XYZ file of C-alpha atoms in Angstrom:
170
model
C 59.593 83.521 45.725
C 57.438 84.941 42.986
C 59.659 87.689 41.321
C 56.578 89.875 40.139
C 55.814 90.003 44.291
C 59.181 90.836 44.841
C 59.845 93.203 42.765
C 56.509 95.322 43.381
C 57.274 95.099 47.142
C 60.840 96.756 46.492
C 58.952 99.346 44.876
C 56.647 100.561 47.715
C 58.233 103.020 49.774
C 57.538 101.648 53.295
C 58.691 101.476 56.423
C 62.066 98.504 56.490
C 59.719 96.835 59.207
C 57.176 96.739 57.607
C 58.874 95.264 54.155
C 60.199 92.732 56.017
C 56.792 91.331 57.878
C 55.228 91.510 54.142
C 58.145 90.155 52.403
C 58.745 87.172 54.855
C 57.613 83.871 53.168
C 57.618 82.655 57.158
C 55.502 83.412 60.278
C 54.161 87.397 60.725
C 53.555 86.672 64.285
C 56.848 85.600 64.958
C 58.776 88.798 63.120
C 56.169 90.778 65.037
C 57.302 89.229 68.876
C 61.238 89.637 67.866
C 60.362 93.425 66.111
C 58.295 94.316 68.978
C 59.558 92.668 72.158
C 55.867 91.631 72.720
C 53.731 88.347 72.550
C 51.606 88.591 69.313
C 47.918 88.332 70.502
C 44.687 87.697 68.503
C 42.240 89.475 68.472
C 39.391 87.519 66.861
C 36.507 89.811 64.861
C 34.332 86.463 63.417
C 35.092 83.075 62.944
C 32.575 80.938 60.918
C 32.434 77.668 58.805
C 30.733 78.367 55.346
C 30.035 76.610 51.962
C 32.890 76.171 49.659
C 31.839 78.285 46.519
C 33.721 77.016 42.972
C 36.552 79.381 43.632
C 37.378 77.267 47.323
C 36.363 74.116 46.233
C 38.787 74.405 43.117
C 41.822 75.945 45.288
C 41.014 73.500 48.728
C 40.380 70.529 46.249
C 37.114 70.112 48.054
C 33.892 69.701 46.481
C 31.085 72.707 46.449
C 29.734 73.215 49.823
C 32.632 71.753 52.254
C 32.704 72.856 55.262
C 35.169 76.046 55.069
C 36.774 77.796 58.235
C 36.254 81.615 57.508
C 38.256 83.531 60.447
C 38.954 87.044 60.541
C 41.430 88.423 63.159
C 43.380 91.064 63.906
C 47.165 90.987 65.114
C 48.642 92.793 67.958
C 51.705 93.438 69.540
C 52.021 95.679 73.013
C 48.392 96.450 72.579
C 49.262 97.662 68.847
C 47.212 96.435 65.984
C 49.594 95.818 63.126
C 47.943 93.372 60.986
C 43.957 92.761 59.868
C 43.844 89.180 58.333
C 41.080 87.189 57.157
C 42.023 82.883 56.747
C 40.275 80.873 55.046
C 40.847 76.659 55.152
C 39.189 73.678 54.346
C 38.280 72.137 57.005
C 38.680 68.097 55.610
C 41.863 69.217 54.867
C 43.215 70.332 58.124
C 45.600 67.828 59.845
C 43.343 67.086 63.507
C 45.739 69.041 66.275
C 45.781 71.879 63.780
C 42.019 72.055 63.071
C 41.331 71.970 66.850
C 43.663 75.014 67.618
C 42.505 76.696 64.410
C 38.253 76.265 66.109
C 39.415 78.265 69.201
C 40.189 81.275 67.112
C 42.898 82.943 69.706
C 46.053 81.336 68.263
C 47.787 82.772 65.282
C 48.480 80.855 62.796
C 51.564 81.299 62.866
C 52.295 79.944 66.301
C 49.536 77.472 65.672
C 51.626 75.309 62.746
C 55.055 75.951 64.337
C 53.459 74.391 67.935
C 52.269 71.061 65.664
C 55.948 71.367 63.519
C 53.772 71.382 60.415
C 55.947 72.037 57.528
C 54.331 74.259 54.878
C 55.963 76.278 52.307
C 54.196 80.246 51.583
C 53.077 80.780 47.895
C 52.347 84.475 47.111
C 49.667 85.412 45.114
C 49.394 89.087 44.571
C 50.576 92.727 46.682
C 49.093 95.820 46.463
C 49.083 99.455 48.228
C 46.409 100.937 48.726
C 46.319 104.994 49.332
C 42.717 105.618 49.633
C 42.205 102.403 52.683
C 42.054 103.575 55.933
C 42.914 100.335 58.484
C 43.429 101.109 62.578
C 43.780 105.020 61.916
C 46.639 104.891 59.191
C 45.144 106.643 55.694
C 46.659 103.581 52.878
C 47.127 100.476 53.087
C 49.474 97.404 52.211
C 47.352 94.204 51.135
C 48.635 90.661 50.398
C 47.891 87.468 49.638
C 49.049 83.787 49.699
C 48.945 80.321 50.084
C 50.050 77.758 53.141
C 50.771 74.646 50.749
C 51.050 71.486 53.059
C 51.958 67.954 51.635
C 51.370 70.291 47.573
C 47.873 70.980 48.842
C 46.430 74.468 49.899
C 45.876 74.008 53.345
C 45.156 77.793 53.914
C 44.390 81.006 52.166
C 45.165 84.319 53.750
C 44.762 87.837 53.352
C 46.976 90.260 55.195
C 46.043 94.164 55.521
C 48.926 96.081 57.011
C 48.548 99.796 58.178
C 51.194 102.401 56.772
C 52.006 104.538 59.381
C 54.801 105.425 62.211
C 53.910 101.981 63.906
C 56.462 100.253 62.005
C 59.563 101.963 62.922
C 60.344 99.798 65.412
């Protein structure tokens, strides 16, 4: 794990629950059925295939203008949103059981690579706080992102925006 991620992490004052769903180099949606008793269900806002620009092309190993899967969900638990997260992948890239679950945008991802025992390894990029966000009533914020590396390719990028309120003391 990236020690700069770690150690800013530690320093956000947080609820433990949440830490640990931001900390985990593993699967949110599972930590969110075992923290909250409840199926993780998703709730899909857009999903969309769009042009690789440079900055997808150079991370996907694609060239300009592959086809890129652009999803944007959010993640809930008892009828609780608990996480906003937008995914992007490379569609040539995508091994064929996963690309078919990934089209019918109500699977997490999560759930979605554990069902096809795909073995990927999480590589954080960057974790912030953010006071002045306001995401499914809560007033700040707790962003981060990473990469799903499959056979040392990025299979997946992901952003995850996770509320700071009373919802996490599970």
């Amino acid at each position: 794990m990236d020690s700069e991620f770690l150690e800013k992490l530690k320093g956000f004052r947080i609820p433990t629950c949440l830490r640990v769903c931001a900390g985990t180099d593993g699967s949110v949606t599972f930590l969110l059925e075992i923290m909250t008793g409840h199926p993780t269900a998703v709730v899909t806002e857009y999903q969309r295939i769009i042009p690789a620009d440079e900055w997808m092309a150079r991370m996907f190993g694609v060239k300009v203008g592959a086809d890129i899967n652009d999803r944007v969900v959010t993640l809930t638990a008892g009828d609780i949103p608990y996480v906003y997260a937008r995914s992007l992948s490379a569609i040539e890239n995508m091994p064929s059981g996963v690309k078919c679950d990934m089209m019918k945008a109500d699977i997490p991802i999560g759930r979605i690579l554990r069902d096809h025992n795909i073995e990927t390894r999480r590589d954080f990029e960057d974790i912030e706080l953010h006071d002045q966000e306001s995401l499914f009533g809560a007033g700040s914020v707790l962003s981060r992102s990473y990469k799903i590396v499959h056979h040392n390719g990025v299979l997946m990028w992901i952003n995850e925006r996770f509320p700071i309120d009373d919802r996490w003391l599970l």
